[in-house]
mmCIF file of C-alpha atoms and ligand atoms in Angstrom:
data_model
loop_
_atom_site.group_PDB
_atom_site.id
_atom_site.type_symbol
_atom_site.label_atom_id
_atom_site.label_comp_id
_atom_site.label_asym_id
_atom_site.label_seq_id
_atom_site.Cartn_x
_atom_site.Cartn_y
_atom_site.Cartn_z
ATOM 1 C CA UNK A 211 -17.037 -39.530 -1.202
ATOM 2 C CA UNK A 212 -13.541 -38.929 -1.999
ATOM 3 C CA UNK A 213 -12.084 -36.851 -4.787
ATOM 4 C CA UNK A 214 -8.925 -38.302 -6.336
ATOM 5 C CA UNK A 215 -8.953 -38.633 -10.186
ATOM 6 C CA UNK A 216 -10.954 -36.250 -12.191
ATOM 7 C CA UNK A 217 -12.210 -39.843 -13.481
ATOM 8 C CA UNK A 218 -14.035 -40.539 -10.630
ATOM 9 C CA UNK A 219 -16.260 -36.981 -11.503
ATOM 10 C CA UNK A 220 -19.637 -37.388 -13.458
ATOM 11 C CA UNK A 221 -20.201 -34.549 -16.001
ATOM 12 C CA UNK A 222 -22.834 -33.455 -13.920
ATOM 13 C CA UNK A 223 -20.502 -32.807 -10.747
ATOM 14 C CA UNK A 224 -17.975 -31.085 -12.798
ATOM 15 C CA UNK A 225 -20.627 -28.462 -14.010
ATOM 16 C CA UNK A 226 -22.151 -28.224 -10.392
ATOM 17 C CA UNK A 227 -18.560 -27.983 -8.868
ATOM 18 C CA UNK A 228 -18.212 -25.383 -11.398
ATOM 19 C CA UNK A 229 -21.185 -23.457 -10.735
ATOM 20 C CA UNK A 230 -20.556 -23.661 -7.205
ATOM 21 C CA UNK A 231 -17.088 -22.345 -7.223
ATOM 22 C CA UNK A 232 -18.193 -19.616 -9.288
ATOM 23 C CA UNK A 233 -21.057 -18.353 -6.416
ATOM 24 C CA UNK A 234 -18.142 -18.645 -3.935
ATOM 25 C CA UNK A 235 -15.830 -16.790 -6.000
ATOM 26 C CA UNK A 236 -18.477 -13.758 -6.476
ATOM 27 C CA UNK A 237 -19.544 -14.243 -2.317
ATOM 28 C CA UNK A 238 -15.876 -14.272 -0.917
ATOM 29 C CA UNK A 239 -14.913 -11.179 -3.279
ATOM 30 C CA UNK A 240 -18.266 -9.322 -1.493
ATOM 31 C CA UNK A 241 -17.170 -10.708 1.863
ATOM 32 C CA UNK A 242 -20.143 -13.365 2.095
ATOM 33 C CA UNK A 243 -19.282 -15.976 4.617
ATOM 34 C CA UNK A 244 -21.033 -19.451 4.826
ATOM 35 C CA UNK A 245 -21.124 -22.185 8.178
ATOM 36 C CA UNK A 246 -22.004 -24.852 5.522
ATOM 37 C CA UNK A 247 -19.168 -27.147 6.898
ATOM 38 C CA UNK A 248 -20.023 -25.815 10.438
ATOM 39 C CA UNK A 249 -18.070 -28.130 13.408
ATOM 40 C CA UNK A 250 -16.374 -30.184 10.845
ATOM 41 C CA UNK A 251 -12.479 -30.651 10.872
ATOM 42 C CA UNK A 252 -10.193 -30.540 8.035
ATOM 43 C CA UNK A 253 -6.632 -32.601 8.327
ATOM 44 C CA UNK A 254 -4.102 -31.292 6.234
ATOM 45 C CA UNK A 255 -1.218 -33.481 5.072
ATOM 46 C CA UNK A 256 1.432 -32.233 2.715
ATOM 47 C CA UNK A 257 4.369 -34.335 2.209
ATOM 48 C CA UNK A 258 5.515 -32.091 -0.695
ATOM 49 C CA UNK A 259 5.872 -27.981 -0.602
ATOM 50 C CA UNK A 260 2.981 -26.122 -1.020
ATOM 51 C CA UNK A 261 1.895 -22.805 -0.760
ATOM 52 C CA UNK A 262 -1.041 -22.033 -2.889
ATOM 53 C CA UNK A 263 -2.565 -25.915 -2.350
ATOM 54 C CA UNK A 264 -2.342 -26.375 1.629
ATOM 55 C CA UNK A 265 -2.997 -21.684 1.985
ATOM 56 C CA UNK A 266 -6.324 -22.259 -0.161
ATOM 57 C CA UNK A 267 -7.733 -25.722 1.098
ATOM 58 C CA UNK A 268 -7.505 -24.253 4.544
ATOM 59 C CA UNK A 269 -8.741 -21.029 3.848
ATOM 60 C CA UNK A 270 -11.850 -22.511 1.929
ATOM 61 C CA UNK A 271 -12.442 -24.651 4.879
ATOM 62 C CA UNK A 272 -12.299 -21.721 6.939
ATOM 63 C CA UNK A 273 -14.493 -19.737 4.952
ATOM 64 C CA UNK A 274 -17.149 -22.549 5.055
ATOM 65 C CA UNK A 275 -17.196 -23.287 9.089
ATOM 66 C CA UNK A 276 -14.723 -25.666 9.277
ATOM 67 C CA UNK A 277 -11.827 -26.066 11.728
ATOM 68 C CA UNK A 278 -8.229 -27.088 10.154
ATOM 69 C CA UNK A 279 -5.479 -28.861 11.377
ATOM 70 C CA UNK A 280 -2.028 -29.106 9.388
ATOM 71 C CA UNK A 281 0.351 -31.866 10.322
ATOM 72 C CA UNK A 282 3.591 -30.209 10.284
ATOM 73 C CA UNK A 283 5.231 -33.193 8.362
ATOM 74 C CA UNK A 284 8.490 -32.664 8.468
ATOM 75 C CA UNK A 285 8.569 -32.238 12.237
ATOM 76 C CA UNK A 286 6.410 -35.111 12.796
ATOM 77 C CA UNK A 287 6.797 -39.226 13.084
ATOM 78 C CA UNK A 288 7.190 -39.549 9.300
ATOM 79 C CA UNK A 289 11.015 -38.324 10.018
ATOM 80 C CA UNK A 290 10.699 -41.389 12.525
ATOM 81 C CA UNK A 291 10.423 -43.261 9.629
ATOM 82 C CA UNK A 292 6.288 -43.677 10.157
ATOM 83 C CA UNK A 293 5.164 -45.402 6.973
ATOM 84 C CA UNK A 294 2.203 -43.424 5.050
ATOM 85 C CA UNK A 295 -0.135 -46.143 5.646
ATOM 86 C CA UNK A 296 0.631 -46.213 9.851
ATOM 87 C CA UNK A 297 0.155 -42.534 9.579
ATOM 88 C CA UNK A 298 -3.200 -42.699 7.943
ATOM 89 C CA UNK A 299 -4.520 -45.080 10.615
ATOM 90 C CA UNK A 300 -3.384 -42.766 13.183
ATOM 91 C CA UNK A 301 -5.164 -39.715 11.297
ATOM 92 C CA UNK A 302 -8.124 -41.737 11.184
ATOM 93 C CA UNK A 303 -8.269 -42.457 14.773
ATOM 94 C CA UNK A 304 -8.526 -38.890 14.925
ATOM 95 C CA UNK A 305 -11.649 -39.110 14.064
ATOM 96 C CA UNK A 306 -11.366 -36.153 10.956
ATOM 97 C CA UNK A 307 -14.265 -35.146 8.348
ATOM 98 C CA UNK A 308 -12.171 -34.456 5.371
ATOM 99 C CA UNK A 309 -8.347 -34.930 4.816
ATOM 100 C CA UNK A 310 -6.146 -33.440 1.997
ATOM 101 C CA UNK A 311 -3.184 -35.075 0.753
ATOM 102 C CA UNK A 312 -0.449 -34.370 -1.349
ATOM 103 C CA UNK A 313 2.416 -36.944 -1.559
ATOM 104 C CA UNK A 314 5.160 -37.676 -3.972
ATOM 105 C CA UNK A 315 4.122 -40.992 -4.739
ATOM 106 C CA UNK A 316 1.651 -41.935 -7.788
ATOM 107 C CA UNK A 317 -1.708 -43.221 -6.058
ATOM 108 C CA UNK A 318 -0.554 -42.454 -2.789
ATOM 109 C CA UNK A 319 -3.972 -40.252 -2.237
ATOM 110 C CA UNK A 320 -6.437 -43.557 -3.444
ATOM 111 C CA UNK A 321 -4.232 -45.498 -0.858
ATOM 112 C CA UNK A 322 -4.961 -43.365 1.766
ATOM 113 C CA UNK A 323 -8.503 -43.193 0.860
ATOM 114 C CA UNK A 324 -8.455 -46.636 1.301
ATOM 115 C CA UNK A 325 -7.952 -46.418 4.524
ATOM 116 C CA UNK A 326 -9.642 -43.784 6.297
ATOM 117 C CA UNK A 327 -12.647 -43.452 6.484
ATOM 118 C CA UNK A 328 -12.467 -39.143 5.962
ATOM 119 C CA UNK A 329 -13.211 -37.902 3.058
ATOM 120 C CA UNK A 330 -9.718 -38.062 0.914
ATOM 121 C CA UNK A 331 -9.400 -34.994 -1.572
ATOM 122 C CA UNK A 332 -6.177 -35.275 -3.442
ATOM 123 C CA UNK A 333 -4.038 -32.153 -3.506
ATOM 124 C CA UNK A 334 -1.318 -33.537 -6.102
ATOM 125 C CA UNK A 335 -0.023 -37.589 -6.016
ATOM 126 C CA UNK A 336 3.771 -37.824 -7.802
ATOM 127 C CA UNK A 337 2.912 -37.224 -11.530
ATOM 128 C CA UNK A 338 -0.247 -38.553 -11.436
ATOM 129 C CA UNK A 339 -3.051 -35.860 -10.591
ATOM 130 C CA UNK A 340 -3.744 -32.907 -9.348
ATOM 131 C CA UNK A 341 -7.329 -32.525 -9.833
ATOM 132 C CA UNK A 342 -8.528 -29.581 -7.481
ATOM 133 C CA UNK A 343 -6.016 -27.929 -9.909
ATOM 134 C CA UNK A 344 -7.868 -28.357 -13.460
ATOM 135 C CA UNK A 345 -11.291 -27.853 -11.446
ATOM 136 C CA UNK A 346 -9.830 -24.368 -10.700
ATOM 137 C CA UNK A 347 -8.052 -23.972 -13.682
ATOM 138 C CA UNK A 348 -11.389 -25.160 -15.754
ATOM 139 C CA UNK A 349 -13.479 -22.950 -13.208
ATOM 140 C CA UNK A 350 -11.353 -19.661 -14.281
ATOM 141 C CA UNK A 351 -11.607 -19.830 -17.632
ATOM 142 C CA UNK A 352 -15.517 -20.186 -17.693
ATOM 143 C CA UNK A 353 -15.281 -17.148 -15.314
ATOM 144 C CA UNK A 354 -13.674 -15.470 -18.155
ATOM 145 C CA UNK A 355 -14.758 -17.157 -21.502
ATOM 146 C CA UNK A 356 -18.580 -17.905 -20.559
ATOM 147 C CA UNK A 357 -17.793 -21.513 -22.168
ATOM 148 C CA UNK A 358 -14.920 -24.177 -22.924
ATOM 149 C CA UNK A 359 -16.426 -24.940 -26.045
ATOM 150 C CA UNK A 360 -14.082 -25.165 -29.156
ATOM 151 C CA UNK A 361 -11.842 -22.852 -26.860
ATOM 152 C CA UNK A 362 -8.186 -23.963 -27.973
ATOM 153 C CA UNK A 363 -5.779 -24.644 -24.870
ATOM 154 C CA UNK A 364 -1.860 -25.036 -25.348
ATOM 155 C CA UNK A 365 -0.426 -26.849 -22.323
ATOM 156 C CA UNK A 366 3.468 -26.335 -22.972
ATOM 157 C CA UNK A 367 6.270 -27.888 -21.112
ATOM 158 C CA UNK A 368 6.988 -30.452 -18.707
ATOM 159 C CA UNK A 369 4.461 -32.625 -19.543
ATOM 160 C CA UNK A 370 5.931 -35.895 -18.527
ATOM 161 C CA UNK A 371 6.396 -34.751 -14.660
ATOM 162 C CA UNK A 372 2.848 -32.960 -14.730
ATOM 163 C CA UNK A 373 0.526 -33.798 -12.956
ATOM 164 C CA UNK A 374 -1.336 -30.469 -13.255
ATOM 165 C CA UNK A 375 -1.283 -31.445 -17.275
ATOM 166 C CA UNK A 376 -2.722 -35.127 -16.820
ATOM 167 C CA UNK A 377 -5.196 -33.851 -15.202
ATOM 168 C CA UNK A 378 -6.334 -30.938 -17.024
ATOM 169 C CA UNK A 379 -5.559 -33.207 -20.302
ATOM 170 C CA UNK A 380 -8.964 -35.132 -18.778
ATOM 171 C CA UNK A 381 -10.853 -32.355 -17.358
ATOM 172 C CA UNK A 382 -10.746 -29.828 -20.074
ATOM 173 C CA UNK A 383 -11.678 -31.922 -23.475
ATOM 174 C CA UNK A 384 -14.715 -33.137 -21.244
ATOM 175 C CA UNK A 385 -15.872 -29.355 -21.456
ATOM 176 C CA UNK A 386 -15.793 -28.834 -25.170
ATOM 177 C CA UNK A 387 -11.729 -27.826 -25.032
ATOM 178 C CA UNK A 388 -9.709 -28.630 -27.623
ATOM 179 C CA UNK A 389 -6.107 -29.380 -25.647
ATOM 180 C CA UNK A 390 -2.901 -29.089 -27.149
ATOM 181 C CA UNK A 391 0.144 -30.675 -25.427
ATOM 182 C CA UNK A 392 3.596 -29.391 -26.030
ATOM 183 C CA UNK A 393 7.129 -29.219 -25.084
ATOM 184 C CA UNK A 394 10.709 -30.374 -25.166
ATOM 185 C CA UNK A 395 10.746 -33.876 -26.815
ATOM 186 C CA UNK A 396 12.648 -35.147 -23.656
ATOM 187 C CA UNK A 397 9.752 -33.527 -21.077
ATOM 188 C CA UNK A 398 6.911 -35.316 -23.066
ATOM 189 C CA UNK A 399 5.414 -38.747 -22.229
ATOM 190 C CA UNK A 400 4.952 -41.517 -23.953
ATOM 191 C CA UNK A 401 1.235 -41.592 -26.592
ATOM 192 C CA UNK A 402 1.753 -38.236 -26.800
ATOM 193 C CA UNK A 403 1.266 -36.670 -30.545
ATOM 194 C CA UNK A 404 4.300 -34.331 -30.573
ATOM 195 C CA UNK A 405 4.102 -31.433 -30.989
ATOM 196 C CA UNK A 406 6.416 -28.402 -30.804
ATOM 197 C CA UNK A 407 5.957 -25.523 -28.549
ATOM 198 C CA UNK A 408 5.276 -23.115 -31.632
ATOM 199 C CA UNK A 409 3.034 -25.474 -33.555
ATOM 200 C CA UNK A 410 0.978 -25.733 -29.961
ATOM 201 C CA UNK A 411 0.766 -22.086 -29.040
ATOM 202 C CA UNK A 412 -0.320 -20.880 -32.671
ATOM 203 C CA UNK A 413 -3.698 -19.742 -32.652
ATOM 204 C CA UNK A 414 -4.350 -20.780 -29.486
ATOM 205 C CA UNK A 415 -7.015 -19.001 -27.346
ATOM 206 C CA UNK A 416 -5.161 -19.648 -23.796
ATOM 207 C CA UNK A 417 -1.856 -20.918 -23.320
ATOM 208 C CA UNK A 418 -0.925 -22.509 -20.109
ATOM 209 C CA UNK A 419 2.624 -22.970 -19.399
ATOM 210 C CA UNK A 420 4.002 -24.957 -16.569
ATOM 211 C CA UNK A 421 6.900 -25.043 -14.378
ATOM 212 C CA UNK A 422 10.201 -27.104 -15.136
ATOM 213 C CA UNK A 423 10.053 -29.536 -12.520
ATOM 214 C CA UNK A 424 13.851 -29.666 -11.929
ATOM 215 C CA UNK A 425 13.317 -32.161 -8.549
ATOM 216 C CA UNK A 426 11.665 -34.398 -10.568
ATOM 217 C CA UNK A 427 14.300 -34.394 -13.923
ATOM 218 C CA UNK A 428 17.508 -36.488 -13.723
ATOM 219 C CA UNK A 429 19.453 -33.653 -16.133
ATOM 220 C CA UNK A 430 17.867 -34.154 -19.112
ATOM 221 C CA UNK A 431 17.753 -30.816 -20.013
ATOM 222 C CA UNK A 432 21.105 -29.691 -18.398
ATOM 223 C CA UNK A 433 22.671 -26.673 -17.029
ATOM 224 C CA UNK A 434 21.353 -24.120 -18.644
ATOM 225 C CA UNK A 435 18.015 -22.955 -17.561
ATOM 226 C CA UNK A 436 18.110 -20.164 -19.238
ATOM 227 C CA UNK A 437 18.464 -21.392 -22.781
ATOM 228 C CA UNK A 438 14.811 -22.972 -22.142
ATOM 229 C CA UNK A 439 13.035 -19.905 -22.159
ATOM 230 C CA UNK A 440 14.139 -18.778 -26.084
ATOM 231 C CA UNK A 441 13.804 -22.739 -27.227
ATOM 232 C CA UNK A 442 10.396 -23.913 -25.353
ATOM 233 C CA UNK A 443 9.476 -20.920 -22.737
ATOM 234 C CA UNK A 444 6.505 -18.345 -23.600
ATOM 235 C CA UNK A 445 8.245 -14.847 -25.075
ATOM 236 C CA UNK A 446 6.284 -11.965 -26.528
ATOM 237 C CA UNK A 447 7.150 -13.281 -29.648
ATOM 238 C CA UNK A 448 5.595 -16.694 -29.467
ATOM 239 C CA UNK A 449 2.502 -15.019 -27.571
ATOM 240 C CA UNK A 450 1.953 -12.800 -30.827
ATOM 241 C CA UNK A 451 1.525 -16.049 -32.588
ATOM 242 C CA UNK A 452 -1.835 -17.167 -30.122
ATOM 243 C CA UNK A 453 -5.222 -15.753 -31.205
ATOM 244 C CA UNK A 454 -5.459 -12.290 -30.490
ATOM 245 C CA UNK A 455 -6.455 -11.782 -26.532
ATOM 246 C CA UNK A 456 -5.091 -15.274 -25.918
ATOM 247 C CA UNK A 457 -5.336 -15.406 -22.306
ATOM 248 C CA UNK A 458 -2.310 -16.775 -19.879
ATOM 249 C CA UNK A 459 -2.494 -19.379 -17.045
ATOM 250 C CA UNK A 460 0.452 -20.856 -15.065
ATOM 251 C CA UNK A 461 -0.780 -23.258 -12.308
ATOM 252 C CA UNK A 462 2.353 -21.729 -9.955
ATOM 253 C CA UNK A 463 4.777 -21.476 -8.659
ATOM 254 C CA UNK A 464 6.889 -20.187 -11.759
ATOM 255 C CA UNK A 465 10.408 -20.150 -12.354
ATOM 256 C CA UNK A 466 10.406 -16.875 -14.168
ATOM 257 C CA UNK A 467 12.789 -16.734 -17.250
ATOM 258 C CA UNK A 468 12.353 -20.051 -17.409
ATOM 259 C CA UNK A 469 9.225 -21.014 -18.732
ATOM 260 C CA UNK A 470 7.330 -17.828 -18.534
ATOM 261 C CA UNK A 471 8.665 -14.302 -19.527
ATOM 262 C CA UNK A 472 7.773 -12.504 -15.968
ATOM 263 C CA UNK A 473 6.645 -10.185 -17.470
ATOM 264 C CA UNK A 474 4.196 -11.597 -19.674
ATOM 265 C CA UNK A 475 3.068 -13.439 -16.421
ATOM 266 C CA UNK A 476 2.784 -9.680 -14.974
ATOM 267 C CA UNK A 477 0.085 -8.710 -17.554
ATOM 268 C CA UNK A 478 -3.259 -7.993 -16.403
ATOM 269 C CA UNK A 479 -4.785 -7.774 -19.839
ATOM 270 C CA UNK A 480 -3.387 -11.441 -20.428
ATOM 271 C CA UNK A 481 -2.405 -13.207 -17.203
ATOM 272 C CA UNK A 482 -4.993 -15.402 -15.740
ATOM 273 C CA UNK A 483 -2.416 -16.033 -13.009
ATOM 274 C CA UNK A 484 -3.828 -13.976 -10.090
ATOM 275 C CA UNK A 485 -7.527 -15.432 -10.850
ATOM 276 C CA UNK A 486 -6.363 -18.874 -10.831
ATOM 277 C CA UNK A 487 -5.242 -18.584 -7.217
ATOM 278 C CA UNK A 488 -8.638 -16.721 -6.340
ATOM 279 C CA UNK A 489 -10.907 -19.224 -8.132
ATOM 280 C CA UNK A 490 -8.368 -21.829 -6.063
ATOM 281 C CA UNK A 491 -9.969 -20.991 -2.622
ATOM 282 C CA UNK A 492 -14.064 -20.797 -4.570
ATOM 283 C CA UNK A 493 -13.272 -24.363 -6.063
ATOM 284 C CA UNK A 494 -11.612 -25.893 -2.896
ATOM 285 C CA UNK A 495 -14.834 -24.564 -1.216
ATOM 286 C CA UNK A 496 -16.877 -26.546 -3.516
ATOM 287 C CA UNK A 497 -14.632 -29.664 -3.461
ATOM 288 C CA UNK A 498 -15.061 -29.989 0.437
ATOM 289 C CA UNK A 499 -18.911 -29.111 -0.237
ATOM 290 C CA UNK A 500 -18.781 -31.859 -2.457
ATOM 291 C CA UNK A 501 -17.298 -34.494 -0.512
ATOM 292 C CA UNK A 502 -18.584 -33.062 3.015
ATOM 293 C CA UNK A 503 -21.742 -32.350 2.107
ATOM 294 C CA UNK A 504 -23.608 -29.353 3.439
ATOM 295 C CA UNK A 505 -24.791 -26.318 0.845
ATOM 296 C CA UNK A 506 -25.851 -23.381 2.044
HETATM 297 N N1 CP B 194 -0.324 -25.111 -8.235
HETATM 298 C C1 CP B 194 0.118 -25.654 -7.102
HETATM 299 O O1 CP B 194 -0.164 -26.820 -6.790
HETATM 300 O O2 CP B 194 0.873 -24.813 -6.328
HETATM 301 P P1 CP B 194 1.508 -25.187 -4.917
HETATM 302 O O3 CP B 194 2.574 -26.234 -5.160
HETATM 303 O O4 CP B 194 2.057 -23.908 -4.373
HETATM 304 O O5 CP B 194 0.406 -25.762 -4.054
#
């Protein structure tokens, strides 16, 4: 199978990938190690930057058996102007297990799946999806909550570029969440109740911010980055508004006083930030699981 839209997930897989990632997250943190995924390979293909993405998928794969190879895209045939699809049929030929894409294009990871005959897991397409991402996200806050259920989530800021918000926006009301989407009236899409950052954050029991995607904006914020964080970004002030013990996420990486106070996103009573990229590996583990097959 492949794994591209949190869409193509029953609830049933979504609580199992849960579960699963959990038992990783508790056997990597006592040093268990697994062969589940034993003699399989792993391509890697990253068109766009990554660190915590392309870091975790490979170090889940190597945590479960697996061997991983990263085409270095930018010194590859792509800068010989290689189309995506002739790139995929060469990967293919390759004869892979699994393959993880990220690409700036929306759908550019179901076109690949398409194609090969791996199994596709998409690590981020344009502003589409980025569904590893909410699985994580989703993944840490049971890890901390117990339950999703009637647990208020503010997702504030650039909502129109996210894909990290789309996708969590699915994921998360599927688990009893109730999710509240917020941010500058420029930065939010289209069907979208709107709703001010304040309005969004008040009461809330976690509030997730997320970066200002400044590649993908033509301006429409201007030149002043730092007037965002007292109009839209999270201050002490507007976290004193949240339910009391309102925890923090930030999918990464942040532009600090920008969106996120740093040191708000510093605070181990609060921040979720540090346990997002740990549950990252334990869910990427049980996303190639999923689609590889093989439980130990
Ligand atoms: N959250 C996330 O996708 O981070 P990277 O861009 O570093 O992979």
């Amino acid at each position: 199978m492949d794994l591209i839209s949190i869409d193509s997930l029953s609830d049933g897989q979504i609580a199992s990938l849960i579960e699963r990632a959990r038992h990783h997250f508790a056997g990597n943190r006592a040093g268990r190690s697994s062969q589940a995924l034993d003699g399989k390979i792993l391509f890697n293909l990253f068109y766009e930057n990554s660190t915590r993405t392309l870091m975790s998928f490979a170090t889940a794969a190597h945590r479960l058996g697996m061997a991983v190879v990263t085409l270095p895209v930018e010194a590859s045939s792509v800068k010989k102007g290689e189309t995506l699809e002739d790139t995929a049929r060469t990967l293919n030929a390759m004869r892979p297990d699994a393959l993880v894409i990220r690409h700036s294009e929306n759908g550019s990871a179901a076109a690949v799946a398409l194609i090969m005959d791996a199994h596709v897991i998409n690590a981020g397409d344009g502003t589409n999806e980025h569904p590893t991402q909410a699985l994580l996200d989703a993944a840490a806050l049971v890890e901390r909550l117990g339950s999703l259920d009637g647990v208020k989530v503010a997702i504030c800021g650039d909502i129109k570029h996210s894909r990290v918000a789309r996708s969590n926006a699915k994921l998360l009301p599927r688990l009893g969440a109730e999710v509240r989407l917020a941010g500058p009236p420029e930065l939010l899409p289209d069907g979208v109740i709107p709703l001010s950052v304040d309005e969004a954050i008040s009461g809330a029991d976690v509030v997730m911010m997320l970066r200002v995607q400044r590649e993908r904006l033509d301006n429409e914020l201007g030149d002043a980055p730092g007037e965002y964080l007292g109009q839209y970004g999270l201050t002490a002030e507007r976290l004193a508004s949240a339910a009391p013990d309102a925890w923090v996420m930030h999918p990464g990486p942040m532009n600090r006083g920008v969106e996120i106070d740093g040191a708000i996103a510093d605070d181990p009573k609060r921040s979720l930030i540090a346990l997002q990229v740990e549950m990252g590996v334990a869910m990427r583990m049980a996303c190639l699981e999923l689609v590889a097959g093989g439980k130990d």
